[in-house]
Coordinates of C-alpha atoms and ligand atoms in Angstrom, one line a residue:
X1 CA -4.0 28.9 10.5
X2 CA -2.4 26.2 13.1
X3 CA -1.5 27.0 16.7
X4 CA 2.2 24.7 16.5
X5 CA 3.6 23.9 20.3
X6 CA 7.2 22.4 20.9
X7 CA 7.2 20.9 24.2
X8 CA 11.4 21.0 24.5
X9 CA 12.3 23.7 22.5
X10 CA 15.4 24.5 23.9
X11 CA 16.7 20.8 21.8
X12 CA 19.3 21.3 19.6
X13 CA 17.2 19.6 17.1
X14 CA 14.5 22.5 16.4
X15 CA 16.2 24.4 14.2
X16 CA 15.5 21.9 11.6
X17 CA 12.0 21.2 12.5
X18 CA 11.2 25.4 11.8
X19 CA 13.6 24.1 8.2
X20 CA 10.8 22.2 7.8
X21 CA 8.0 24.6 8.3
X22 CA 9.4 26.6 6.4
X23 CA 9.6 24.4 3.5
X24 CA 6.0 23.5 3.9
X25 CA 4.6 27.3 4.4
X26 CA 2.1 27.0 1.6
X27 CA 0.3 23.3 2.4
X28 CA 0.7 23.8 6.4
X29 CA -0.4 27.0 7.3
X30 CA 1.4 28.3 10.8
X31 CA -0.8 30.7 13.0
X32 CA 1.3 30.8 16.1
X33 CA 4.3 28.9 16.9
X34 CA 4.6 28.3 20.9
X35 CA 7.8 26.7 22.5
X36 CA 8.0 25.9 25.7
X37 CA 10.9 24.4 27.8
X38 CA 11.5 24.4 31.3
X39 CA 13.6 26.4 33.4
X40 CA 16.9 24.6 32.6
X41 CA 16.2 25.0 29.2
X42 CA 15.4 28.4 29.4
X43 CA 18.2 30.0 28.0
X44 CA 19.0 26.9 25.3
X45 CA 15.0 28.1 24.5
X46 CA 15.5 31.7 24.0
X47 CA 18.7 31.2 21.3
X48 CA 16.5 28.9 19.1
X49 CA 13.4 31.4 19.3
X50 CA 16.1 34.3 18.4
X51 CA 17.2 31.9 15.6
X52 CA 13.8 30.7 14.4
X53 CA 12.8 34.3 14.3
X54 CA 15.6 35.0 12.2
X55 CA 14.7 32.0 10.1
X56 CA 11.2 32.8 9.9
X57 CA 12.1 36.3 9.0
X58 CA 14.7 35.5 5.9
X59 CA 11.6 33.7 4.5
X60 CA 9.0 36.2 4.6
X61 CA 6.6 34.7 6.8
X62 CA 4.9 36.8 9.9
X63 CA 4.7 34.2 12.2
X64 CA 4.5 35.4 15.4
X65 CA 7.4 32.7 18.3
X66 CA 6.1 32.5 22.0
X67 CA 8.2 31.3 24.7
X68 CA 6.9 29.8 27.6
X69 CA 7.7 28.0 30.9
X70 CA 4.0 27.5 31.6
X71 CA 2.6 24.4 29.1
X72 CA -0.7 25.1 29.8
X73 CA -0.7 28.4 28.2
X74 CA 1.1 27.3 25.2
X75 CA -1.1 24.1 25.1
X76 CA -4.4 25.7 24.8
X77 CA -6.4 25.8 21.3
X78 CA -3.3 24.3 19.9
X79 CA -3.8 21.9 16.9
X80 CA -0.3 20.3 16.8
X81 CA 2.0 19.5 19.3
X82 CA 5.4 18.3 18.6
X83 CA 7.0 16.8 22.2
X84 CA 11.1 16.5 21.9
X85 CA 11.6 17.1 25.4
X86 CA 14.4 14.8 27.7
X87 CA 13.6 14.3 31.1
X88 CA 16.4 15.0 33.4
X89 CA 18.2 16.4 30.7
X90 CA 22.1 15.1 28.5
X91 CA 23.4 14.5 32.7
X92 CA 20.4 12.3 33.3
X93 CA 21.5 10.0 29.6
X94 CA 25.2 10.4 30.7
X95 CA 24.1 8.7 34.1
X96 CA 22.3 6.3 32.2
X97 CA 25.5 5.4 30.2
X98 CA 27.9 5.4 32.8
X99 CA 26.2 3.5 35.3
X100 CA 25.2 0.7 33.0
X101 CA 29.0 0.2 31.9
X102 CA 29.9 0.5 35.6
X103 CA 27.5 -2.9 36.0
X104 CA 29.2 -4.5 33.2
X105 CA 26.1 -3.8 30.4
X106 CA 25.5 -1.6 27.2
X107 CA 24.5 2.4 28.4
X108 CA 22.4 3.4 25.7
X109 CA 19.8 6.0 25.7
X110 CA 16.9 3.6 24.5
X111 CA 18.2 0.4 24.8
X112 CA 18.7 -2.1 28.2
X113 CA 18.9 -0.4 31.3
X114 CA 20.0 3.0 29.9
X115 CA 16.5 2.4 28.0
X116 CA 14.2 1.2 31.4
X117 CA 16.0 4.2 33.2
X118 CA 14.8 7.1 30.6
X119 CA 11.3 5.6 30.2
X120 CA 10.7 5.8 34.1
X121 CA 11.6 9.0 34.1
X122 CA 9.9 10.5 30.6
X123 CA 6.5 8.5 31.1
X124 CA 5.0 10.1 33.9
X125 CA 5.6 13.6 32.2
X126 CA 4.6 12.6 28.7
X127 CA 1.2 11.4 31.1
X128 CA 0.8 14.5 32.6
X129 CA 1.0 16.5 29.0
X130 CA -1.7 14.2 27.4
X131 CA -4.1 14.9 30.2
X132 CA -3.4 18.2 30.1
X133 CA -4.0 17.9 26.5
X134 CA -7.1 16.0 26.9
X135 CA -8.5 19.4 28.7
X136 CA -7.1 22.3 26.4
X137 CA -6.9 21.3 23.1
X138 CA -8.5 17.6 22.9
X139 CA -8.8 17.7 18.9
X140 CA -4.9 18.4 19.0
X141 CA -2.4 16.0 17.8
X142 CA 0.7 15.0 19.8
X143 CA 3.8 13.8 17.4
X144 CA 6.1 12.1 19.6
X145 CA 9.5 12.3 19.7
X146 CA 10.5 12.1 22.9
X147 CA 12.4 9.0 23.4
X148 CA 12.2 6.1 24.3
X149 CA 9.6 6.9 21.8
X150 CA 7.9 3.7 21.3
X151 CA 7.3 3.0 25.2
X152 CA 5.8 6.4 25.7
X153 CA 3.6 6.3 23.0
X154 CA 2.2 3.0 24.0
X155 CA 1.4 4.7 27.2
X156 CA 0.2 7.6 25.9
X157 CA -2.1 5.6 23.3
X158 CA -3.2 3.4 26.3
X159 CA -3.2 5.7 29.4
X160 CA -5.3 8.9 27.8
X161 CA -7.5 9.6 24.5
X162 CA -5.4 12.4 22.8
X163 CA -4.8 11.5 19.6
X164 CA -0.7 10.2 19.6
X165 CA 1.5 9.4 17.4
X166 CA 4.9 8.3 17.3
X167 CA 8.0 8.9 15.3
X168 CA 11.8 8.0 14.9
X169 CA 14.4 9.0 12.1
X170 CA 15.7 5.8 11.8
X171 CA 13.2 4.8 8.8
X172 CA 13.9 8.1 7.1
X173 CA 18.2 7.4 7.2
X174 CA 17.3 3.9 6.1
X175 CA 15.4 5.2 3.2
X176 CA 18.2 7.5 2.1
X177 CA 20.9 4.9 2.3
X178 CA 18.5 2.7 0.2
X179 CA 17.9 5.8 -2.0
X180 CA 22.2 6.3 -2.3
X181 CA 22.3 2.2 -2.4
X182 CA 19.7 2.0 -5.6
X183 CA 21.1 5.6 -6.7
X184 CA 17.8 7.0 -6.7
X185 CA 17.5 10.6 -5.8
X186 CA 13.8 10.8 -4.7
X187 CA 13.2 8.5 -1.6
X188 CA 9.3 8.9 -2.6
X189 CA 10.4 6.9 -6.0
X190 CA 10.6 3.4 -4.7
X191 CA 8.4 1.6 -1.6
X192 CA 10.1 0.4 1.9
X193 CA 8.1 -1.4 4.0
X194 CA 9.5 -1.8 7.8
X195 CA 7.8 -3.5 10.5
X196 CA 8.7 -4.2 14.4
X197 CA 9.6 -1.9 17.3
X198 CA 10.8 1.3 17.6
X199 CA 14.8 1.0 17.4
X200 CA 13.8 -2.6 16.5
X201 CA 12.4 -2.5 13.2
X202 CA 13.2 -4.9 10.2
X203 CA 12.9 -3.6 6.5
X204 CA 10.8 -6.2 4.5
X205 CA 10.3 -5.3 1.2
X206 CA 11.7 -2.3 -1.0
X207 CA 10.1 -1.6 -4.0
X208 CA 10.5 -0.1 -7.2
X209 CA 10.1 0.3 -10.7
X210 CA 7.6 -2.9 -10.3
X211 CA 10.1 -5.3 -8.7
X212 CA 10.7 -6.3 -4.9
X213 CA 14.7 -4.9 -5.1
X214 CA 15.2 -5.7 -1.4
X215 CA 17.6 -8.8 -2.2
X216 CA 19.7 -6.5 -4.2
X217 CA 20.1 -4.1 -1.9
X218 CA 21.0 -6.5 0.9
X219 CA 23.7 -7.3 -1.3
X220 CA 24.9 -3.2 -1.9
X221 CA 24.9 -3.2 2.1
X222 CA 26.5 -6.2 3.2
X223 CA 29.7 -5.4 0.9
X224 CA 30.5 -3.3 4.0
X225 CA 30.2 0.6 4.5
X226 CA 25.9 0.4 5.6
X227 CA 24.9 3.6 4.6
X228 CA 21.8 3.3 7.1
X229 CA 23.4 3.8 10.3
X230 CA 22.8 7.2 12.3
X231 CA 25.4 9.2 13.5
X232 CA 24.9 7.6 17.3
X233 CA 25.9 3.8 16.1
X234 CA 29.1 3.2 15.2
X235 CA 29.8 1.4 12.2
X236 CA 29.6 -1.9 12.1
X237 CA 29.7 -4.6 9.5
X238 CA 26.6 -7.6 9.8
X239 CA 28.5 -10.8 9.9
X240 CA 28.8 -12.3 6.0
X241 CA 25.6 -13.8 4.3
X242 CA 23.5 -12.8 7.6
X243 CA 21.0 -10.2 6.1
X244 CA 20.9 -12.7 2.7
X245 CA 19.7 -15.6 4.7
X246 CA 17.0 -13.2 6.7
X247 CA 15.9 -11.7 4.0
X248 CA 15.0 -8.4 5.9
X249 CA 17.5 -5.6 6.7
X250 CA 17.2 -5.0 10.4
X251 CA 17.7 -1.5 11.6
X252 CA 20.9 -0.5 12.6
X253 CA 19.9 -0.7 16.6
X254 CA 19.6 -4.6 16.2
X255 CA 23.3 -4.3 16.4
X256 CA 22.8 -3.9 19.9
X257 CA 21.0 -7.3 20.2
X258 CA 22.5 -9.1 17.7
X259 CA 25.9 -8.0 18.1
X260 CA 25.9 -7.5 21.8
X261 CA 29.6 -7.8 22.8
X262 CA 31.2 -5.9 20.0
X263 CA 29.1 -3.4 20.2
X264 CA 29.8 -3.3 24.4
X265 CA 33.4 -3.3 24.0
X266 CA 33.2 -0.8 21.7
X267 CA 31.1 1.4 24.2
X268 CA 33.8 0.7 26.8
X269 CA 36.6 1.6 24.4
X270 CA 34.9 4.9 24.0
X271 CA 33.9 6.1 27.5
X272 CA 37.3 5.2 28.5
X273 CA 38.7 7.2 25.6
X274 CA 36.6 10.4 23.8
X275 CA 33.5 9.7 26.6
X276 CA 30.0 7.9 26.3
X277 CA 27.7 9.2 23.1
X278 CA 26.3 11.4 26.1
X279 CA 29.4 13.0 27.0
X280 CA 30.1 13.4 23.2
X281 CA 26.8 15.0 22.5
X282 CA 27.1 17.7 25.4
X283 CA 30.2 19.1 23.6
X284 CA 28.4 19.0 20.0
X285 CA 25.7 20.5 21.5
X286 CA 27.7 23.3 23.2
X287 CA 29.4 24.0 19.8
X288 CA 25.9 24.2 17.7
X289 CA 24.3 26.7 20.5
X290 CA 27.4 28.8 19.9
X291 CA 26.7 29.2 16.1
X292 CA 22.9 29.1 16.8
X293 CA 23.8 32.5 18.8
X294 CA 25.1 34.3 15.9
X295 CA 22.6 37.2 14.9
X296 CA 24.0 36.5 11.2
X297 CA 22.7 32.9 11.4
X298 CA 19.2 32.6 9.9
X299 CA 19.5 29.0 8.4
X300 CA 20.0 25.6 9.8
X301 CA 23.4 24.9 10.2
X302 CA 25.2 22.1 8.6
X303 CA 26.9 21.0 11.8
X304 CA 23.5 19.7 13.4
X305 CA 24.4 16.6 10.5
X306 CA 26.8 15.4 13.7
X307 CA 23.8 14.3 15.4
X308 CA 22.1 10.8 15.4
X309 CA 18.3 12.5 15.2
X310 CA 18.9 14.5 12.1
X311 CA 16.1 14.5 9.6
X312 CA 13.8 13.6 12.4
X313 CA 12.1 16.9 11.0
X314 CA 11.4 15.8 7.6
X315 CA 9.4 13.2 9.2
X316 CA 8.1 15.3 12.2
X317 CA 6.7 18.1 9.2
X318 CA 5.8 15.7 6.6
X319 CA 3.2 13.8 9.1
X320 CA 1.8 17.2 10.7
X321 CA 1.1 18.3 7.2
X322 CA 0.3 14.3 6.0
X323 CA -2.2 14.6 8.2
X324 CA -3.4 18.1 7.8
X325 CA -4.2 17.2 4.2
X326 CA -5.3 13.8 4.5
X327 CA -2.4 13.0 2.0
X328 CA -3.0 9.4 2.6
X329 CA 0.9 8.7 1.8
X330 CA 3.1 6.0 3.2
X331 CA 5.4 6.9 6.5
X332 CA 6.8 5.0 9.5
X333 CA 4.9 6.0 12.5
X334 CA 4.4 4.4 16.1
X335 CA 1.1 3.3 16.5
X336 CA -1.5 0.9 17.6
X337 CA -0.8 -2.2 16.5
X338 CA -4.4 -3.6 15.3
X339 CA -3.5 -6.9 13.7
X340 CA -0.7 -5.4 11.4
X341 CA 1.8 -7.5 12.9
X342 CA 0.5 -11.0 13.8
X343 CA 1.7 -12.3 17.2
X344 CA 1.8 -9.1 19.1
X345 CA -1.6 -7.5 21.2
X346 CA -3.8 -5.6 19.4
X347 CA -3.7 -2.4 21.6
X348 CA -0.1 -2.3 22.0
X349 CA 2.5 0.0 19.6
X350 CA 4.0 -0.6 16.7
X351 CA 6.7 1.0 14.2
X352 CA 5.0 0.0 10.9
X353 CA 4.5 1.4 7.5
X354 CA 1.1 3.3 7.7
X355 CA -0.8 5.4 5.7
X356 CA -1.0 8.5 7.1
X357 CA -4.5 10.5 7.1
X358 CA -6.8 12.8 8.4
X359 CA -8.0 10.1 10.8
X360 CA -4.6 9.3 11.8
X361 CA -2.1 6.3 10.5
X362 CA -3.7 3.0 9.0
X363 CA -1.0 0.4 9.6
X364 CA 0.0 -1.7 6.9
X365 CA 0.1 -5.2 7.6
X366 CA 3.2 -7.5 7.1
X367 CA 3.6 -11.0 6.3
X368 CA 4.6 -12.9 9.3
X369 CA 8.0 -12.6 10.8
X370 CA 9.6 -15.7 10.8
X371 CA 9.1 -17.6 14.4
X372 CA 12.5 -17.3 16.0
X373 CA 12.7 -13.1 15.1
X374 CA 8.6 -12.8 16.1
X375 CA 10.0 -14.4 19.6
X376 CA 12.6 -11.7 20.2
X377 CA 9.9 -9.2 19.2
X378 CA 7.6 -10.6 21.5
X379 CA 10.1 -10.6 24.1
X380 CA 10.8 -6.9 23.3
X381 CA 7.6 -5.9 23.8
X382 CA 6.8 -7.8 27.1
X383 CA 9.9 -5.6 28.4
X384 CA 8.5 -2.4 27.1
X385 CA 4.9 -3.2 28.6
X386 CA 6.5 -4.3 32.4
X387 CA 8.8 -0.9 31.6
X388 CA 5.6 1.4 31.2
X389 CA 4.1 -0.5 33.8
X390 CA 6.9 0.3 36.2
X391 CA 7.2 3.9 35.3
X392 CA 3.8 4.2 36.6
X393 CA 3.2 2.3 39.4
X394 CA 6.9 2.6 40.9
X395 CA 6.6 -1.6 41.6
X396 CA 10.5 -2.5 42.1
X397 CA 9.1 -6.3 41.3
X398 CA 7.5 -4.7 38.1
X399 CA 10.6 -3.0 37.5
X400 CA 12.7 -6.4 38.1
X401 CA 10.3 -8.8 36.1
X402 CA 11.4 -5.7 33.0
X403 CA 14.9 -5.8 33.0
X404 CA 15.3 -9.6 33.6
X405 CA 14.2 -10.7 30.5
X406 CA 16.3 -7.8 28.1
X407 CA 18.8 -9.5 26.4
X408 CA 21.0 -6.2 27.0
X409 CA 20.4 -6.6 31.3
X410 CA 22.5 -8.5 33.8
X411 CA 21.2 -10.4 36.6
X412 CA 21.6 -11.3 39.7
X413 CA 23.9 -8.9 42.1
X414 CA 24.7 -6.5 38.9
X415 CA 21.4 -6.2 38.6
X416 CA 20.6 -5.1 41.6
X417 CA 23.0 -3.3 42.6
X418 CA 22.3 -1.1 39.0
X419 CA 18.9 -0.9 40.1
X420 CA 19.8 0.4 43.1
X421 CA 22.1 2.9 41.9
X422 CA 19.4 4.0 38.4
X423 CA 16.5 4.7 41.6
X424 CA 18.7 6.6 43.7
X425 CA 20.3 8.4 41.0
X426 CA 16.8 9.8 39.7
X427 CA 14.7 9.7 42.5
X428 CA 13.6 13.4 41.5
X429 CA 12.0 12.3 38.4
X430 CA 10.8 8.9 38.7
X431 CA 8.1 7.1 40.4
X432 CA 8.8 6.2 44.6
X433 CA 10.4 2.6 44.0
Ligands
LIG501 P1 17.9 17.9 25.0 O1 18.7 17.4 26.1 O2 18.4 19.1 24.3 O3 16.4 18.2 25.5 C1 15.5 19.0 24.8 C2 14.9 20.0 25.8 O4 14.0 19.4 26.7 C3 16.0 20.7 26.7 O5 16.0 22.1 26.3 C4 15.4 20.5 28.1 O6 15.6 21.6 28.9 C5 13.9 20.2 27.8 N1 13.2 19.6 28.9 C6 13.6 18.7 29.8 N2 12.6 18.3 30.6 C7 11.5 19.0 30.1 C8 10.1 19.0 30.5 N3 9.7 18.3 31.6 N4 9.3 19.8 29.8 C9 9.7 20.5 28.8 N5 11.0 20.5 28.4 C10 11.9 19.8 29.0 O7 17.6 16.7 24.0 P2 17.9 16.4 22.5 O8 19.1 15.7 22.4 O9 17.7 17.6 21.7 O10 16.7 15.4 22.3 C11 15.4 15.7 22.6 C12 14.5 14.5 22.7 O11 14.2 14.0 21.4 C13 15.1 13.4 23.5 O12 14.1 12.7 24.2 C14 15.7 12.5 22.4 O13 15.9 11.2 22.8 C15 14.7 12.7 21.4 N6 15.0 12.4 20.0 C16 14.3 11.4 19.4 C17 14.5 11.1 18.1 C18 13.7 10.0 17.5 O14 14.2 9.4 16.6 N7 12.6 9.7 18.0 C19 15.5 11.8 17.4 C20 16.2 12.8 18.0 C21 16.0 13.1 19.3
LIG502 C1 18.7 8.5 16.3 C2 17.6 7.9 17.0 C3 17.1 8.8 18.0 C4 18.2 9.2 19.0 C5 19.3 9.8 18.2 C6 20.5 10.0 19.1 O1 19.3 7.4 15.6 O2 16.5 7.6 16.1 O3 16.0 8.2 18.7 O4 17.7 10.1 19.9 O5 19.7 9.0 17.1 O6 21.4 10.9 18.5 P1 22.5 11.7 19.4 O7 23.2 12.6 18.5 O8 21.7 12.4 20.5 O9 23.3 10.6 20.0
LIG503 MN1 14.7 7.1 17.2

């Protein structure tokens, strides 16, 4: 059997990863099943052990739950490790949020300054777990979660030689709304190919039945009501004929790029009203550990649906066991980019359609994005590369040349007066600037 480690247990999210375990006990077998948080987490840690025990339990299977502080421990001999862990915890995203707005820009937790602020923090841990991994279990994979997930993957992939891989539910809730869309009840049934960044991807062609139905469902979509938008986004509707004249469905986080000022004056409306997705999420959050607490409880709960990660687990399982088995299906994994996309480094991450084996994901390659969207791609990626460079070395200039270029970043005096502010806010957990 598997050793299985959960670097950020204590995440409101697990209980549906052990859903999916569960599902999957007879293709991928579960040994020993280690979580590990850190001391804030530890009481957040010990209610979903209690509950995946419970879970594990209901379904028969004798699978033994450690909990640990200590990731070494929990990290040696393992064969899988799943990190969903947020550095500086909901305050640190709340921060995020609410200093952005102060500075007159979008607060999102992946995205603009929000984004460069959770990166700094995450990438020197998610560093110091692949080395660690690289010493106690260097056959193991490590399915990242952990956001912003495309950045620390890319530095994983190029900072250390565990073998990384990076994952986001954003393809799997597009798939189901192209699943409701085409009213098709199996998501396997038809093909989606995506290509791009992660929170930055652009569907290209859907297929099924022997026919590219993308334009069709462009046209379900844009009536209004886009059934591919996560809990976190609010709805919005593409402005008329847009996704028609692309030709691609872009995820629903391009709203943040193409779509900037509704989408801040939205965000405004909200922190001043019900509080930032941060503030929002502390409350849900509080809710789902007081049902996750109830010795009756041995299921997931259909609350956790209020989050913006859910199904994250369906992929999370599917590529553990993908892998085990050298399925060799189609998922939509970070990873390196090797010439899938033309016009971006070979070495640098990608969220592409891959076929997923024992060797790890083969990317699929995509036709060429038109010039003006391969720019903004470009331009994207030259922010995440400065980004990962900045959470390492601590260069403010690094850190500067970064934000300057995001569409979603003031300059000037706002800028550095939000710098300012971000460094001194989190000076615990990020590099010296
Ligand atoms: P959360 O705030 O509940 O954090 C999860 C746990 O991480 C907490 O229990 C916390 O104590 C712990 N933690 C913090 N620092 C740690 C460290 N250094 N080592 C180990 N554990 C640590 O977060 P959440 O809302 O459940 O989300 C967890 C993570 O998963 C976040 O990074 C979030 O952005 C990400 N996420 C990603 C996707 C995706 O699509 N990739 C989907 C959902 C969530
Ligand atoms: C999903 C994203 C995740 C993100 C989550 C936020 O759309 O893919 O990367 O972490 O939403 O959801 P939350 O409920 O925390 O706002
Ligand atoms: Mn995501």
């Amino acid at each position: 059997g598997l050793k299985l480690v959960v670097i950020g247990a204590g995440s409101s999210y697990t209980p549906e990863l052990m859903e999916g375990i569960i599902k999957r006990q007879n293709e991928f077998p579960i040994r020993e099943l280690w979580l590990v948080d850190i001391e804030d987490g530890r009481e957040k840690m010990a209610i979903i052990a209690g509950l995946t025990r419970r879970m594990l339990e209901k379904n028969g299977l004798d699978i033994p739950v450690y909990e640990t502080l200590d990731r070494t421990e929990a990290l040696l001999g393992a064969d899988f490790v799943c990190s969903q862990f947020r550095a500086g915890c909901l305050d640190a995203r709340i921060s995020d949020e609410r200093i952005s707005l102060k500075y007159d820009m979008i607060g999102q937790e992946t995205n603009g300054l929000g984004g460069f602020a959770n990166a700094c923090r995450t990438i020197p841990i998610a560093l110091a777990i692949a080395k660690e991994m690289e010493q106690l279990c260097p056959d193991a994979w490590l399915l990242n979660f952990t956001n912003p997930s495309g950045m620390v993957t890319e530095a994983i992939l190029k900072h250390s030689t565990v073998k990384t891989v990076g994952l986001c539910n954003v393809p799997v809730i597009m798939q189901k709304g192209i699943a409701s869309a085409l009213g098709v009840s199996d998501i396997n049934e038809f093909i989606m190919q995506v290509a791009g960044l992660n929170h930055f991807i652009f569907a290209r062609h859907i297929y099924h039945e022997g026919k590219d139905k993308l334009p069709q469902v462009i046209e379900l979509i844009s009536e209004g009501n886009d059934p591919l938008v996560p809990k976190n986004i609010p709805p919005f509707k593409w402005p008329d004929r847009l996704l028609a004249n692309m030709g691609m469905i872009p995820c629903p986080y391009l709203r943040y790029y193409y779509m900037s000022d509704d989408m801040y004056r939205q965000e405004l409306g909200e922190a001043q009203g019900e509080g930032t997705r941060g503030e929002i999420v502390k409350e849900l959050e509080r809710e789902l550990f007081e049902i996750y607490r109830n010795p009756e409880l041995a299921e997931k709960p259909k609350a956790l649906e209020g989050r913006g990660g859910q199904y994250y687990s369906d992929a999370a399982c599917e590529l553990m066991s993908a892998i085990y088995n050298d399925k060799r299906i189609i998922m939509h994994v970070n990873t390196r980019n090797d010439g899938a996309i033309a016009g971006l480094p070979d070495d640098c991450a990608v969220e592409v359609s891959s076929m997923i084996t024992r060797s790890g994901p083969i990317p699929l390659n995509v036709e060429p994005f038109p010039e003006d969207v391969l720019r903004l791609i470009q331009l994207m990626k030259s922010f995440e590369q400065l980004t990962i460079e900045a959470a390492i070395s601590g260069n403010r200039y690094t850190a500067w040349r970064a934000l300057v270029i995001n569409p979603l970043v003031k300059s000037g005096q706002l800028l550095e007066n939000a710098l300012d502010e971000v460094i001194e806010h989190n000076k615990a957990l990020m590099p010296a600037f």
